[in-house]
Amino acid sequence: MNNIEKHINSIMPVRLIGTVVQTHGMTIAAAGFPAPVGSVAEIERAGNEPLKAEIIGFRDNYTILYPYNDIIGVRRGNRVRLTKTLPWIRVGTNLLGRILNAEGLPIDGLPLPTLEDRILFDNKPPQATSRPRINEILATGIRAIDGMLTCGCGQRLGIFAGSGVGKSVTLGMIARYTNADIIVIGLIGERGRELNDFIERDLGTEGLQKSVVVVATSNEPALMRVRAPMTAMSIAEYFRDQGKNVLVMMDSLTRFAMAQREIGLAAGEPPTTKGYPPSVYAILPKLIERAGRSQKGTITAFFTVLVEGDDQNDPIGDTVRGLLDGHIWLSRKLSTRGYYPAIDPIESISRLMPDICDEQHLKAARNMRKILGIYSENEDAISIGAYRKGSSQEIDNAIVMKPKIDEFLQQHITDHAQLNVTINKIKEICS
């Protein structure tokens, strides 16, 4: 059997039918249905369209399915029919500028696009030994990132913050001003109202033209909120394999983990820290490792992480930091002062910056970080007038330099900072 025949057999399996025997919460148990985990099935409902569901495990002699939509209308004895064992999505260049759901289908009200290819939904990351080193800068158009936390093509960075500190605005600025060829945006578990806000206010027409947006709102079943990031990454891999520099932005990785927690607990997994089952900690690296540089192109990824109570040691945040190539911390303290973007360079790091920046740029960035650190340590004394000028040359220098650095790091949402101008400016200020 050749590869084409194997692929056809995988997406068009033999006829397999079972019956619904019980429901438990959002899960459905079927008897006489030995389909493999990850397969997609349809559950017949009287007076309603068939309900799509995915096999997530087995319990006793039953197959456990998690539905794509509400289980209203499902009753004992309904037939369950296998539709495909390997989920796939249709892709093509006509996806640019479109808004899709977790299944890769348009939801923007525009005509269905003509898509020439289709790809598997769940691909394996590139082999570690086949990944070229990252040696090129990806410009984001944000001075604080390009100057202090320079990102490489194929790097994975996290944007960590509490709620309402400016994650979406920061992502929107990156999407508009980056020099990436293609942008794929995954909005996971967000409020439905925020979709158009992000697209019209933060992303803008210019950003949307070279973007594909994949959405799974907070009211959708957990399975859709888990599938949406995988769909977004699959689309990014399609464009990467065409030799493109692709930028993936996920908002947020925390809600992706929460959705997997729902599925894992429903499947009978034991809870661990904060109720997260083991499958959460297994699926996070599986998603993140799919980004990076390959022999054909690059996928640069920005994952937002919603930390509870601004706690940097939140279990998901702590796990994700160890998987990424750097993190950007958005400070509520800076945000409340009207300091935007509220990036705290002291708490942030880009692990690949030494590999992609020249020595003068690195020296200037280190000097700027040092000055900010000295000022932060003595800020209380300076603010109340307890510090005497001349007591420390380093503190005196930090007081003089702080306004210049603040002016450099702050940036209006409509201000596009060119990469070469940013690098020259930071060298001028802190060399």
PDB file of N, CA and C in Angstrom, residues 381-428:
ATOM      1  N   ALA A 381      13.493  55.920  48.153  1.00  0.00           N
ATOM      2  CA  ALA A 381      14.299  56.982  48.765  1.00  0.00           C
ATOM      3  C   ALA A 381      14.342  58.223  47.890  1.00  0.00           C
ATOM      4  N   ILE A 382      14.414  58.016  46.575  1.00  0.00           N
ATOM      5  CA  ILE A 382      14.453  59.155  45.648  1.00  0.00           C
ATOM      6  C   ILE A 382      13.110  59.890  45.664  1.00  0.00           C
ATOM      7  N   SER A 383      12.012  59.126  45.687  1.00  0.00           N
ATOM      8  CA  SER A 383      10.665  59.718  45.607  1.00  0.00           C
ATOM      9  C   SER A 383      10.345  60.596  46.819  1.00  0.00           C
ATOM     10  N   ILE A 384      10.777  60.184  48.021  1.00  0.00           N
ATOM     11  CA  ILE A 384      10.434  60.951  49.236  1.00  0.00           C
ATOM     12  C   ILE A 384      11.509  61.978  49.585  1.00  0.00           C
ATOM     13  N   GLY A 385      12.537  62.080  48.742  1.00  0.00           N
ATOM     14  CA  GLY A 385      13.579  63.069  48.976  1.00  0.00           C
ATOM     15  C   GLY A 385      14.609  62.662  50.000  1.00  0.00           C
ATOM     16  N   ALA A 386      14.669  61.368  50.350  1.00  0.00           N
ATOM     17  CA  ALA A 386      15.627  60.911  51.361  1.00  0.00           C
ATOM     18  C   ALA A 386      17.023  60.716  50.779  1.00  0.00           C
ATOM     19  N   TYR A 387      17.114  60.632  49.457  1.00  0.00           N
ATOM     20  CA  TYR A 387      18.429  60.451  48.857  1.00  0.00           C
ATOM     21  C   TYR A 387      19.099  61.797  48.640  1.00  0.00           C
ATOM     22  N   ARG A 388      20.376  61.876  49.040  1.00  0.00           N
ATOM     23  CA  ARG A 388      21.169  63.091  48.872  1.00  0.00           C
ATOM     24  C   ARG A 388      22.023  63.002  47.623  1.00  0.00           C
ATOM     25  N   LYS A 389      21.883  63.990  46.774  1.00  0.00           N
ATOM     26  CA  LYS A 389      22.672  64.016  45.552  1.00  0.00           C
ATOM     27  C   LYS A 389      24.159  64.018  45.894  1.00  0.00           C
ATOM     28  N   GLY A 390      24.914  63.173  45.197  1.00  0.00           N
ATOM     29  CA  GLY A 390      26.342  63.063  45.436  1.00  0.00           C
ATOM     30  C   GLY A 390      26.719  61.901  46.314  1.00  0.00           C
ATOM     31  N   SER A 391      25.732  61.238  46.933  1.00  0.00           N
ATOM     32  CA  SER A 391      26.043  60.101  47.803  1.00  0.00           C
ATOM     33  C   SER A 391      26.544  58.906  47.008  1.00  0.00           C
ATOM     34  N   SER A 392      26.051  58.755  45.780  1.00  0.00           N
ATOM     35  CA  SER A 392      26.470  57.639  44.925  1.00  0.00           C
ATOM     36  C   SER A 392      26.470  58.104  43.479  1.00  0.00           C
ATOM     37  N   GLN A 393      27.589  57.923  42.802  1.00  0.00           N
ATOM     38  CA  GLN A 393      27.683  58.322  41.403  1.00  0.00           C
ATOM     39  C   GLN A 393      26.735  57.515  40.526  1.00  0.00           C
ATOM     40  N   GLU A 394      26.581  56.208  40.859  1.00  0.00           N
ATOM     41  CA  GLU A 394      25.689  55.357  40.066  1.00  0.00           C
ATOM     42  C   GLU A 394      24.238  55.817  40.193  1.00  0.00           C
ATOM     43  N   ILE A 395      23.809  56.144  41.412  1.00  0.00           N
ATOM     44  CA  ILE A 395      22.428  56.597  41.613  1.00  0.00           C
ATOM     45  C   ILE A 395      22.216  57.957  40.953  1.00  0.00           C
ATOM     46  N   ASP A 396      23.191  58.834  41.068  1.00  0.00           N
ATOM     47  CA  ASP A 396      23.091  60.149  40.410  1.00  0.00           C
ATOM     48  C   ASP A 396      22.921  59.976  38.906  1.00  0.00           C
ATOM     49  N   ASN A 397      23.704  59.064  38.337  1.00  0.00           N
ATOM     50  CA  ASN A 397      23.610  58.808  36.894  1.00  0.00           C
ATOM     51  C   ASN A 397      22.254  58.221  36.526  1.00  0.00           C
ATOM     52  N   ALA A 398      21.734  57.313  37.376  1.00  0.00           N
ATOM     53  CA  ALA A 398      20.425  56.709  37.115  1.00  0.00           C
ATOM     54  C   ALA A 398      19.319  57.764  37.136  1.00  0.00           C
ATOM     55  N   ILE A 399      19.399  58.716  38.064  1.00  0.00           N
ATOM     56  CA  ILE A 399      18.391  59.789  38.147  1.00  0.00           C
ATOM     57  C   ILE A 399      18.415  60.644  36.886  1.00  0.00           C
ATOM     58  N   VAL A 400      19.617  60.920  36.386  1.00  0.00           N
ATOM     59  CA  VAL A 400      19.752  61.729  35.166  1.00  0.00           C
ATOM     60  C   VAL A 400      19.252  60.965  33.945  1.00  0.00           C
ATOM     61  N   MET A 401      19.580  59.661  33.869  1.00  0.00           N
ATOM     62  CA  MET A 401      19.267  58.871  32.680  1.00  0.00           C
ATOM     63  C   MET A 401      17.821  58.387  32.628  1.00  0.00           C
ATOM     64  N   LYS A 402      17.148  58.275  33.767  1.00  0.00           N
ATOM     65  CA  LYS A 402      15.806  57.676  33.811  1.00  0.00           C
ATOM     66  C   LYS A 402      14.817  58.352  32.856  1.00  0.00           C
ATOM     67  N   PRO A 403      14.711  59.684  32.815  1.00  0.00           N
ATOM     68  CA  PRO A 403      13.749  60.293  31.869  1.00  0.00           C
ATOM     69  C   PRO A 403      14.035  59.952  30.408  1.00  0.00           C
ATOM     70  N   LYS A 404      15.327  59.894  30.025  1.00  0.00           N
ATOM     71  CA  LYS A 404      15.680  59.558  28.646  1.00  0.00           C
ATOM     72  C   LYS A 404      15.286  58.117  28.321  1.00  0.00           C
ATOM     73  N   ILE A 405      15.516  57.209  29.287  1.00  0.00           N
ATOM     74  CA  ILE A 405      15.169  55.806  29.077  1.00  0.00           C
ATOM     75  C   ILE A 405      13.659  55.628  29.008  1.00  0.00           C
ATOM     76  N   ASP A 406      12.928  56.323  29.885  1.00  0.00           N
ATOM     77  CA  ASP A 406      11.458  56.247  29.853  1.00  0.00           C
ATOM     78  C   ASP A 406      10.919  56.714  28.509  1.00  0.00           C
ATOM     79  N   GLU A 407      11.488  57.774  27.992  1.00  0.00           N
ATOM     80  CA  GLU A 407      11.043  58.294  26.689  1.00  0.00           C
ATOM     81  C   GLU A 407      11.300  57.276  25.584  1.00  0.00           C
ATOM     82  N   PHE A 408      12.412  56.556  25.700  1.00  0.00           N
ATOM     83  CA  PHE A 408      12.741  55.529  24.706  1.00  0.00           C
ATOM     84  C   PHE A 408      11.793  54.338  24.803  1.00  0.00           C
ATOM     85  N   LEU A 409      11.504  53.885  26.025  1.00  0.00           N
ATOM     86  CA  LEU A 409      10.715  52.674  26.217  1.00  0.00           C
ATOM     87  C   LEU A 409       9.221  52.879  26.005  1.00  0.00           C
ATOM     88  N   GLN A 410       8.721  54.080  26.271  1.00  0.00           N
ATOM     89  CA  GLN A 410       7.290  54.330  26.065  1.00  0.00           C
ATOM     90  C   GLN A 410       7.007  54.586  24.586  1.00  0.00           C
ATOM     91  N   GLN A 411       5.836  54.147  24.157  1.00  0.00           N
ATOM     92  CA  GLN A 411       5.522  54.232  22.729  1.00  0.00           C
ATOM     93  C   GLN A 411       4.017  54.264  22.523  1.00  0.00           C
ATOM     94  N   HIS A 412       3.558  55.202  21.732  1.00  0.00           N
ATOM     95  CA  HIS A 412       2.125  55.282  21.429  1.00  0.00           C
ATOM     96  C   HIS A 412       1.744  54.146  20.487  1.00  0.00           C
ATOM     97  N   ILE A 413       0.504  53.726  20.580  1.00  0.00           N
ATOM     98  CA  ILE A 413       0.029  52.581  19.808  1.00  0.00           C
ATOM     99  C   ILE A 413       0.166  52.786  18.300  1.00  0.00           C
ATOM    100  N   THR A 414       0.147  54.041  17.838  1.00  0.00           N
ATOM    101  CA  THR A 414       0.248  54.329  16.400  1.00  0.00           C
ATOM    102  C   THR A 414       1.675  54.625  15.959  1.00  0.00           C
ATOM    103  N   ASP A 415       2.630  54.518  16.882  1.00  0.00           N
ATOM    104  CA  ASP A 415       4.019  54.854  16.590  1.00  0.00           C
ATOM    105  C   ASP A 415       4.775  53.606  16.156  1.00  0.00           C
ATOM    106  N   HIS A 416       5.178  53.550  14.898  1.00  0.00           N
ATOM    107  CA  HIS A 416       5.933  52.408  14.372  1.00  0.00           C
ATOM    108  C   HIS A 416       7.425  52.714  14.473  1.00  0.00           C
ATOM    109  N   ALA A 417       8.131  51.938  15.286  1.00  0.00           N
ATOM    110  CA  ALA A 417       9.566  52.147  15.474  1.00  0.00           C
ATOM    111  C   ALA A 417      10.351  51.251  14.519  1.00  0.00           C
ATOM    112  N   GLN A 418      11.125  51.852  13.633  1.00  0.00           N
ATOM    113  CA  GLN A 418      11.958  51.091  12.710  1.00  0.00           C
ATOM    114  C   GLN A 418      13.113  50.433  13.463  1.00  0.00           C
ATOM    115  N   LEU A 419      13.462  49.213  13.091  1.00  0.00           N
ATOM    116  CA  LEU A 419      14.460  48.441  13.814  1.00  0.00           C
ATOM    117  C   LEU A 419      15.810  49.153  13.872  1.00  0.00           C
ATOM    118  N   ASN A 420      16.304  49.639  12.722  1.00  0.00           N
ATOM    119  CA  ASN A 420      17.623  50.274  12.711  1.00  0.00           C
ATOM    120  C   ASN A 420      17.634  51.560  13.532  1.00  0.00           C
ATOM    121  N   VAL A 421      16.521  52.291  13.515  1.00  0.00           N
ATOM    122  CA  VAL A 421      16.433  53.514  14.309  1.00  0.00           C
ATOM    123  C   VAL A 421      16.453  53.172  15.804  1.00  0.00           C
ATOM    124  N   THR A 422      15.719  52.113  16.186  1.00  0.00           N
ATOM    125  CA  THR A 422      15.685  51.685  17.588  1.00  0.00           C
ATOM    126  C   THR A 422      17.065  51.284  18.078  1.00  0.00           C
ATOM    127  N   ILE A 423      17.783  50.501  17.283  1.00  0.00           N
ATOM    128  CA  ILE A 423      19.115  50.034  17.695  1.00  0.00           C
ATOM    129  C   ILE A 423      20.084  51.202  17.813  1.00  0.00           C
ATOM    130  N   ASN A 424      20.043  52.112  16.850  1.00  0.00           N
ATOM    131  CA  ASN A 424      20.921  53.287  16.919  1.00  0.00           C
ATOM    132  C   ASN A 424      20.598  54.160  18.125  1.00  0.00           C
ATOM    133  N   LYS A 425      19.309  54.256  18.461  1.00  0.00           N
ATOM    134  CA  LYS A 425      18.891  55.102  19.583  1.00  0.00           C
ATOM    135  C   LYS A 425      19.363  54.531  20.911  1.00  0.00           C
ATOM    136  N   ILE A 426      19.229  53.213  21.109  1.00  0.00           N
ATOM    137  CA  ILE A 426      19.652  52.633  22.382  1.00  0.00           C
ATOM    138  C   ILE A 426      21.174  52.714  22.522  1.00  0.00           C
ATOM    139  N   LYS A 427      21.894  52.600  21.419  1.00  0.00           N
ATOM    140  CA  LYS A 427      23.338  52.755  21.474  1.00  0.00           C
ATOM    141  C   LYS A 427      23.706  54.194  21.843  1.00  0.00           C
ATOM    142  N   GLU A 428      22.962  55.139  21.299  1.00  0.00           N
ATOM    143  CA  GLU A 428      23.215  56.556  21.589  1.00  0.00           C
ATOM    144  C   GLU A 428      22.973  56.888  23.062  1.00  0.00           C
TER     145      GLU A 428
END
